XYZ file of C-alpha atoms in Angstrom:
534
model
C 92.316 -117.046 -55.502
C 96.030 -116.876 -54.703
C 95.163 -117.584 -51.070
C 93.299 -114.276 -50.834
C 89.722 -115.461 -50.452
C 87.858 -113.884 -47.520
C 88.434 -115.981 -44.433
C 85.909 -116.772 -41.713
C 84.698 -113.683 -39.911
C 87.040 -113.041 -36.961
C 85.479 -113.435 -33.532
C 85.781 -110.734 -30.904
C 88.155 -111.978 -28.199
C 88.261 -111.106 -24.512
C 91.321 -108.878 -24.849
C 89.930 -106.774 -27.683
C 86.492 -106.584 -26.041
C 88.164 -105.445 -22.831
C 90.074 -102.728 -24.668
C 86.867 -101.531 -26.285
C 85.144 -101.351 -22.915
C 88.026 -99.294 -21.532
C 87.756 -96.862 -24.448
C 84.062 -96.353 -23.768
C 84.740 -95.954 -20.043
C 87.424 -93.363 -20.771
C 84.999 -91.422 -22.976
C 82.410 -91.414 -20.180
C 84.976 -90.214 -17.652
C 86.297 -87.510 -19.985
C 82.757 -86.188 -20.475
C 82.271 -86.171 -16.672
C 79.213 -88.391 -16.921
C 77.920 -91.090 -14.605
C 77.369 -93.494 -17.458
C 76.731 -94.195 -21.138
C 73.210 -95.603 -21.475
C 72.385 -97.919 -24.384
C 68.806 -99.106 -24.872
C 68.378 -101.456 -27.810
C 65.272 -102.773 -29.482
C 61.692 -101.625 -29.122
C 62.183 -100.106 -25.663
C 64.645 -97.635 -27.198
C 62.527 -97.060 -30.316
C 65.170 -99.042 -32.203
C 67.732 -96.326 -31.630
C 70.539 -96.790 -34.145
C 73.156 -95.203 -31.898
C 72.478 -97.675 -29.093
C 72.555 -100.623 -31.487
C 75.873 -99.452 -32.942
C 77.475 -99.136 -29.509
C 76.198 -102.527 -28.317
C 77.408 -104.132 -31.553
C 80.803 -102.430 -31.202
C 81.247 -103.657 -27.635
C 79.682 -107.119 -27.729
C 79.498 -108.188 -31.395
C 82.780 -106.745 -32.634
C 81.283 -104.352 -35.200
C 84.193 -102.531 -36.828
C 85.024 -99.950 -39.469
C 82.089 -98.941 -41.698
C 79.756 -101.316 -39.804
C 79.864 -98.926 -36.860
C 78.230 -96.208 -38.961
C 75.430 -98.358 -40.331
C 72.071 -99.417 -38.957
C 73.396 -102.442 -37.125
C 71.333 -105.600 -36.923
C 71.787 -106.936 -33.418
C 71.713 -110.645 -32.753
C 68.420 -111.854 -31.281
C 69.941 -112.346 -27.845
C 71.044 -108.681 -27.771
C 68.014 -107.068 -29.407
C 66.365 -106.476 -26.021
C 69.499 -105.625 -24.029
C 70.146 -102.555 -21.870
C 73.756 -101.578 -21.147
C 75.182 -98.897 -18.874
C 78.911 -98.203 -19.201
C 80.263 -96.309 -16.184
C 83.713 -94.734 -15.778
C 84.950 -97.812 -13.929
C 82.408 -100.549 -14.536
C 79.526 -102.024 -16.472
C 75.899 -102.809 -15.717
C 73.535 -104.574 -18.074
C 70.222 -106.327 -18.482
C 70.307 -109.383 -20.736
C 67.109 -111.180 -21.778
C 68.721 -114.638 -21.606
C 70.975 -116.348 -19.084
C 73.135 -117.735 -21.907
C 73.794 -114.219 -23.180
C 74.679 -112.997 -19.700
C 77.185 -115.847 -19.353
C 78.791 -114.835 -22.656
C 79.051 -111.217 -21.494
C 80.742 -112.343 -18.273
C 83.158 -114.477 -20.275
C 83.908 -111.630 -22.680
C 84.297 -108.772 -20.192
C 84.712 -110.413 -16.793
C 88.470 -109.831 -16.633
C 88.156 -106.149 -17.559
C 85.140 -105.387 -15.356
C 85.199 -107.971 -12.544
C 82.597 -106.057 -10.532
C 80.054 -105.694 -13.322
C 76.393 -106.384 -12.669
C 74.213 -108.250 -15.138
C 70.515 -108.790 -14.490
C 68.737 -111.751 -16.078
C 65.034 -112.698 -15.910
C 64.088 -116.002 -14.305
C 62.577 -118.841 -16.326
C 59.134 -117.919 -15.041
C 59.634 -114.302 -16.072
C 60.893 -115.306 -19.522
C 57.767 -117.420 -20.019
C 55.453 -114.499 -19.157
C 55.925 -111.318 -21.263
C 54.423 -109.097 -18.565
C 56.723 -110.486 -15.887
C 59.678 -110.154 -18.258
C 58.925 -106.459 -18.769
C 58.676 -105.947 -15.011
C 62.026 -107.680 -14.528
C 63.633 -105.485 -17.164
C 62.188 -102.311 -15.668
C 63.316 -103.347 -12.190
C 66.854 -103.951 -13.444
C 66.797 -100.582 -15.210
C 65.805 -98.800 -12.004
C 68.598 -100.488 -10.062
C 71.332 -99.737 -12.585
C 70.415 -96.023 -12.583
C 70.505 -95.601 -8.796
C 72.858 -92.798 -7.847
C 73.228 -91.681 -11.467
C 72.331 -88.164 -12.561
C 74.352 -87.370 -15.712
C 74.004 -89.779 -18.628
C 75.386 -89.938 -22.134
C 73.230 -91.441 -24.880
C 73.997 -91.765 -28.622
C 70.504 -90.721 -29.605
C 70.940 -87.830 -32.095
C 71.394 -90.024 -35.170
C 71.848 -88.246 -38.531
C 69.835 -89.378 -41.559
C 71.018 -92.111 -43.881
C 73.206 -90.802 -46.699
C 72.209 -87.347 -47.839
C 74.131 -84.370 -49.095
C 76.802 -82.673 -47.014
C 74.664 -79.534 -46.851
C 71.736 -81.499 -45.447
C 73.894 -83.144 -42.788
C 75.227 -79.775 -41.642
C 71.678 -78.447 -41.400
C 70.662 -81.467 -39.319
C 73.459 -80.993 -36.796
C 72.856 -77.240 -36.601
C 69.301 -77.902 -35.338
C 69.318 -81.379 -33.743
C 66.131 -83.025 -32.424
C 64.819 -82.011 -29.011
C 65.798 -84.168 -26.004
C 62.075 -84.439 -25.290
C 61.956 -87.100 -28.010
C 63.622 -89.412 -25.501
C 60.415 -89.347 -23.474
C 58.840 -91.416 -26.246
C 61.170 -94.335 -25.566
C 58.986 -96.921 -23.772
C 61.589 -97.867 -21.158
C 62.437 -94.261 -20.285
C 58.766 -93.368 -20.164
C 57.982 -96.265 -17.831
C 60.861 -95.270 -15.543
C 59.090 -92.014 -14.710
C 55.825 -93.642 -13.658
C 54.867 -93.178 -10.030
C 56.225 -95.928 -7.831
C 58.797 -97.111 -10.393
C 61.809 -94.825 -10.663
C 62.038 -91.106 -10.093
C 58.662 -89.636 -10.905
C 58.468 -87.217 -13.822
C 60.137 -86.803 -17.167
C 63.348 -88.745 -17.713
C 65.122 -85.686 -19.104
C 64.188 -83.731 -15.965
C 65.548 -86.390 -13.638
C 68.756 -86.871 -15.617
C 71.069 -84.531 -17.442
C 71.272 -86.237 -20.837
C 74.185 -85.542 -23.193
C 74.200 -86.814 -26.762
C 77.340 -88.827 -27.505
C 76.630 -90.087 -31.025
C 79.134 -87.844 -32.796
C 81.751 -88.352 -30.084
C 81.544 -92.141 -30.352
C 81.819 -92.002 -34.124
C 84.752 -89.582 -34.180
C 86.761 -90.723 -31.165
C 85.932 -94.412 -30.716
C 84.666 -96.153 -33.843
C 87.065 -94.344 -36.184
C 90.072 -95.799 -34.360
C 91.411 -98.977 -35.972
C 92.034 -101.446 -33.152
C 93.279 -105.019 -33.356
C 89.877 -106.528 -34.050
C 89.012 -103.896 -36.660
C 92.321 -104.532 -38.431
C 91.712 -108.268 -38.341
C 88.356 -107.624 -39.999
C 90.060 -105.544 -42.700
C 92.648 -108.238 -43.390
C 90.197 -111.161 -43.271
C 87.231 -109.722 -45.169
C 87.620 -106.255 -46.652
C 91.049 -106.471 -48.279
C 90.583 -109.957 -49.796
C 87.417 -108.748 -51.519
C 89.307 -105.886 -53.147
C 92.153 -108.241 -54.023
C 89.732 -110.636 -55.696
C 88.375 -107.915 -57.977
C 91.888 -106.690 -58.720
C 92.899 -110.134 -59.948
C 89.709 -110.262 -62.008
C 90.876 -107.050 -63.665
C 94.216 -108.692 -64.431
C 92.410 -111.695 -65.913
C 90.480 -109.452 -68.291
C 93.774 -108.542 -69.962
C 95.715 -111.719 -69.276
C 93.198 -114.117 -70.790
C 93.312 -112.246 -74.108
C 97.071 -111.771 -74.197
C 99.253 -112.564 -76.017
C 97.590 -111.496 -79.237
C 95.542 -108.752 -80.797
C 92.403 -109.602 -78.771
C 93.821 -107.815 -75.731
C 94.611 -104.750 -77.834
C 90.893 -104.455 -78.641
C 89.945 -104.164 -74.969
C 88.965 -100.675 -73.854
C 89.931 -98.841 -70.693
C 86.391 -99.261 -69.394
C 86.360 -102.992 -70.083
C 89.583 -103.463 -68.148
C 88.184 -101.302 -65.349
C 84.866 -103.176 -65.113
C 85.733 -105.493 -62.151
C 87.087 -102.555 -60.140
C 84.228 -100.156 -60.870
C 81.648 -102.869 -60.105
C 83.296 -103.498 -56.737
C 83.384 -99.782 -55.960
C 79.792 -99.154 -57.078
C 78.474 -102.066 -55.029
C 80.044 -100.509 -51.947
C 78.014 -97.344 -52.528
C 74.673 -99.158 -52.668
C 74.261 -99.387 -48.892
C 74.344 -95.876 -47.431
C 75.103 -95.283 -43.770
C 73.933 -92.775 -41.192
C 75.744 -89.473 -41.570
C 77.809 -90.630 -44.547
C 77.668 -88.612 -47.746
C 78.071 -90.957 -50.696
C 80.798 -89.320 -52.748
C 83.961 -90.203 -54.607
C 86.950 -88.817 -52.735
C 90.655 -89.362 -53.367
C 91.610 -91.839 -56.071
C 88.384 -92.926 -57.772
C 88.751 -96.245 -59.622
C 90.058 -95.856 -63.149
C 92.288 -97.338 -65.840
C 94.270 -94.998 -68.085
C 96.497 -96.066 -70.980
C 99.579 -94.550 -72.564
C 100.009 -90.791 -72.602
C 96.584 -90.404 -70.941
C 98.199 -91.511 -67.668
C 99.750 -88.050 -67.484
C 96.344 -86.486 -66.749
C 95.399 -86.849 -63.063
C 91.841 -85.704 -63.794
C 91.120 -88.097 -66.663
C 88.506 -90.856 -66.430
C 88.413 -94.194 -68.203
C 86.946 -94.098 -71.697
C 85.836 -96.520 -74.396
C 89.335 -96.332 -75.848
C 90.988 -99.550 -77.019
C 94.370 -100.359 -75.518
C 95.814 -100.778 -78.986
C 94.453 -97.405 -80.103
C 95.635 -95.415 -77.084
C 98.096 -92.612 -77.823
C 101.726 -93.676 -77.705
C 104.892 -91.653 -78.002
C 104.479 -91.101 -81.744
C 102.153 -92.038 -84.633
C 102.408 -95.757 -85.239
C 103.860 -96.397 -81.786
C 101.285 -98.129 -79.551
C 100.996 -97.335 -75.859
C 103.091 -99.670 -73.732
C 101.666 -99.166 -70.226
C 98.562 -98.405 -68.208
C 97.827 -97.221 -64.676
C 95.067 -99.005 -62.726
C 93.602 -97.552 -59.532
C 91.113 -99.279 -57.226
C 89.001 -97.979 -54.351
C 86.702 -99.490 -51.748
C 83.331 -97.758 -51.898
C 82.720 -98.375 -48.180
C 86.140 -97.785 -46.669
C 89.612 -96.334 -46.870
C 91.278 -98.964 -49.072
C 93.006 -97.545 -52.140
C 95.716 -98.935 -54.394
C 97.393 -98.111 -57.695
C 99.743 -100.037 -59.930
C 101.395 -99.438 -63.292
C 101.247 -102.455 -65.583
C 102.745 -102.905 -69.016
C 101.486 -103.892 -72.458
C 104.968 -104.940 -73.491
C 107.641 -107.194 -71.992
C 110.336 -104.727 -73.007
C 112.274 -107.447 -74.804
C 111.812 -110.034 -77.541
C 112.736 -113.684 -77.160
C 112.983 -116.150 -79.995
C 110.373 -118.875 -79.945
C 112.019 -121.725 -77.973
C 109.409 -124.209 -79.234
C 109.686 -123.293 -82.923
C 110.178 -125.835 -85.694
C 112.889 -124.028 -87.665
C 112.313 -126.023 -90.847
C 108.575 -125.391 -90.713
C 109.136 -121.656 -90.240
C 111.509 -121.646 -93.218
C 108.877 -123.323 -95.376
C 106.366 -120.679 -94.276
C 108.806 -117.957 -95.216
C 108.792 -116.664 -91.634
C 111.862 -114.910 -90.290
C 112.081 -113.764 -86.670
C 114.602 -111.060 -87.545
C 112.457 -109.709 -90.371
C 109.227 -109.835 -88.344
C 110.762 -107.918 -85.448
C 113.030 -105.533 -87.322
C 110.919 -102.476 -86.524
C 110.183 -103.440 -82.904
C 111.557 -101.096 -80.252
C 111.376 -101.922 -76.543
C 113.231 -98.867 -75.282
C 110.080 -97.032 -74.168
C 108.802 -99.980 -72.139
C 112.176 -100.484 -70.456
C 112.417 -96.795 -69.544
C 108.919 -96.806 -68.056
C 109.589 -100.019 -66.134
C 112.781 -98.669 -64.620
C 111.117 -95.385 -63.712
C 108.239 -97.301 -62.151
C 110.646 -99.487 -60.160
C 112.089 -96.295 -58.687
C 108.583 -95.070 -57.813
C 107.738 -98.359 -56.068
C 110.954 -98.159 -54.057
C 110.129 -94.592 -53.053
C 106.566 -95.316 -51.928
C 107.643 -98.326 -49.884
C 110.448 -96.342 -48.266
C 107.927 -93.665 -47.273
C 105.666 -96.230 -45.579
C 108.557 -97.885 -43.763
C 109.847 -94.522 -42.531
C 106.414 -93.330 -41.408
C 105.764 -96.528 -39.449
C 109.167 -96.992 -37.817
C 110.726 -93.569 -37.250
C 109.793 -91.527 -34.190
C 108.508 -88.098 -35.111
C 107.786 -89.033 -38.721
C 105.273 -86.890 -40.576
C 104.141 -86.427 -44.165
C 106.997 -84.028 -44.906
C 109.676 -86.438 -43.703
C 107.904 -89.330 -45.458
C 108.039 -87.401 -48.710
C 111.761 -86.826 -48.224
C 112.261 -90.556 -47.633
C 110.240 -91.371 -50.746
C 112.089 -88.959 -53.006
C 115.467 -90.065 -51.665
C 114.827 -93.778 -52.236
C 113.234 -93.098 -55.614
C 116.168 -91.016 -56.834
C 118.743 -93.532 -55.591
C 116.935 -96.343 -57.421
C 116.575 -94.248 -60.565
C 120.324 -93.595 -60.544
C 121.081 -97.279 -60.032
C 118.824 -98.255 -62.957
C 120.226 -95.636 -65.310
C 117.101 -93.471 -65.428
C 118.721 -90.545 -63.668
C 117.835 -88.656 -60.514
C 116.789 -85.450 -62.240
C 114.369 -87.271 -64.544
C 112.207 -88.473 -61.656
C 112.717 -85.782 -59.039
C 111.465 -82.832 -61.064
C 108.074 -84.348 -61.902
C 107.326 -86.469 -58.817
C 103.992 -86.116 -57.018
C 103.655 -87.433 -53.469
C 100.589 -87.663 -51.232
C 99.869 -89.401 -47.937
C 96.469 -89.084 -46.301
C 94.261 -90.925 -43.828
C 90.576 -91.842 -43.737
C 88.162 -92.560 -40.919
C 85.755 -95.500 -40.774
C 83.123 -93.545 -42.726
C 85.529 -93.039 -45.640
C 85.975 -89.358 -44.832
C 89.398 -88.138 -45.891
C 90.854 -86.544 -42.772
C 93.716 -84.782 -44.538
C 97.432 -85.371 -44.131
C 98.331 -88.597 -42.342
C 99.220 -88.316 -38.661
C 101.565 -90.865 -37.146
C 99.901 -93.008 -34.490
C 96.373 -91.834 -35.351
C 95.028 -95.417 -35.565
C 93.506 -94.720 -38.959
C 94.263 -96.346 -42.283
C 96.643 -94.331 -44.429
C 97.191 -94.207 -48.178
C 100.476 -93.318 -49.849
C 100.574 -92.462 -53.547
C 103.685 -91.618 -55.539
C 103.831 -90.856 -59.243
C 106.229 -89.467 -61.817
C 104.760 -87.469 -64.696
C 105.940 -86.078 -68.011
C 108.110 -89.085 -68.843
C 109.669 -88.531 -72.281
C 110.867 -91.170 -74.708
C 114.594 -91.703 -75.210
C 114.152 -93.877 -78.273
C 116.169 -92.755 -81.285
C 113.094 -92.690 -83.538
C 110.937 -90.429 -81.338
C 113.096 -89.018 -78.556
C 111.425 -86.353 -76.427
C 107.868 -87.483 -77.134
C 105.501 -87.899 -74.167
C 105.033 -91.433 -72.826
C 102.865 -90.472 -69.853
C 103.147 -91.140 -66.116
C 103.675 -94.078 -63.770
C 102.010 -94.367 -60.360
C 101.976 -96.615 -57.307
C 99.776 -96.514 -54.175
C 99.164 -98.688 -51.119
C 96.937 -98.604 -48.045
C 98.708 -99.201 -44.746
C 98.554 -98.838 -40.988
C 101.414 -97.742 -38.760
C 101.029 -99.953 -35.688
C 101.975 -98.511 -32.270
C 104.927 -100.916 -32.100
C 106.446 -99.307 -35.192
C 105.361 -102.217 -37.365
C 104.162 -101.515 -40.892
C 100.950 -103.293 -41.914
C 100.603 -102.937 -45.684
C 97.042 -103.965 -46.524
C 97.495 -104.026 -50.313
C 101.058 -105.350 -50.459
C 100.037 -108.661 -52.043
C 98.820 -107.036 -55.267
C 101.568 -107.636 -57.863
C 103.688 -104.497 -58.168
C 104.594 -105.173 -61.793
C 102.944 -107.243 -64.515
C 103.795 -107.185 -68.218
C 101.508 -108.474 -70.979
C 102.369 -108.898 -74.648
C 99.685 -106.863 -76.389
C 99.760 -105.902 -80.053
C 102.432 -105.471 -82.675
C 105.398 -107.699 -83.404
C 105.770 -108.676 -79.754
C 102.237 -110.071 -79.551
C 102.731 -111.931 -82.833
C 105.934 -113.539 -81.550
C 104.250 -114.487 -78.264
C 101.239 -115.919 -80.113
C 103.502 -118.062 -82.302
C 105.313 -119.332 -79.206
C 102.002 -120.245 -77.557
C 100.840 -122.081 -80.689
C 104.157 -123.948 -80.969
C 103.977 -125.015 -77.337
C 100.385 -126.217 -77.752
C 101.367 -128.278 -80.795
C 104.359 -129.724 -78.954
C 102.238 -130.599 -75.931
C 99.627 -132.314 -78.109
C 102.198 -134.392 -79.983
């Protein structure tokens, strides 16, 4: 759809894999540890933290994937990896996998050691286990302080329950139940005794989540652009189709807010079905919704079974002429908002009309449209154009200007918005006094981290709106029209480049819904169909 279908899953390249290894090495060095030990599969009691780290480093797991119970590929399900401050050691169950690891990380860690069982050992399970244990003993020689991501919080759960879990984490003695660690302590194998007595073990699960996985790197951003964003875009265009396929004409006016919202709420709800470890499933910042007419002025309102044609307008008998749609990814940081219109703001005579036929019908364009007034739609469109200009100026400033912060971004937004409002005849004061600006960032677990921080390597959302817009129409001047809003998700790249993830969603769309305008549009469509069939 519009070239936005999800593309093939991006492969992890050598450069990005090398950067990820360096981040893990830096974390090990900062914690003053000898290594980060990852034991996947049965020998690590299927430890989720180890699987996540292996998938992050070798499979390219990114964003929300890094907080879920990762399914490792078969050739990695029995792997053991030790990341040291300056190197890498690993046991791989297959020679082919070892070759791939060398190809992926050889340039970054030229001195890395990878142990592989022989063909004879692979053919005999007992010999294979001995080979793995022998490799494990060798990679731990000279090591005394190890980090392990073993304290894994429960799946989903309430925030209160997660806090209670971390206040009294499991005992390190649980590590003694891991088959590989237990076998290491057997007499004549490694250092005799309990593993946790021979090594100082530090849990690194939370540190990896907060400091490593939450950072959007090149591969993670490629994943967002190739898979995550196109999925949201697809549902957004489905939402547009819901209205567009029934307009022009009265059928669109019968649609309710909830019916228009359906593609967006289905997408959001589906994202909540698969909970992740340590992630509280909750709606935070911009839940999906569609609000029509004066209801757009209420930031706390939710979509209702209210028909577009019955939504409150500026005055009795005046239908609503706009709606605000907001979308959210249930599994990630993506958010967007647009203001679309139920009126074109102008009337055009039917270019396909048969004048003589209309005369015989007794139809008169001037008579049929005598009471039509497009002033409200034009005012809202011009105000919205100023809002779009302001939000985009804020993103550009935040990405490009050294020292930019939320305060300076707001100033850039308000300045551009007011200048555009003046140029379009709306007036600076009309938009400045009721503008609402917000810019925040989210981590990979969809936790809102607060005000956006330049260079934080997290996705940001900017939202700008103008409320309390009053009609200037002669017939109902001063009556409330509602609000207009615009939001995008973006990343400020280290180079100063702005990556706007939701930029391709149309900023402005106008449908002809209800009243004289819809009747004129319907007649034009019928005339064109008759002309085409002739």
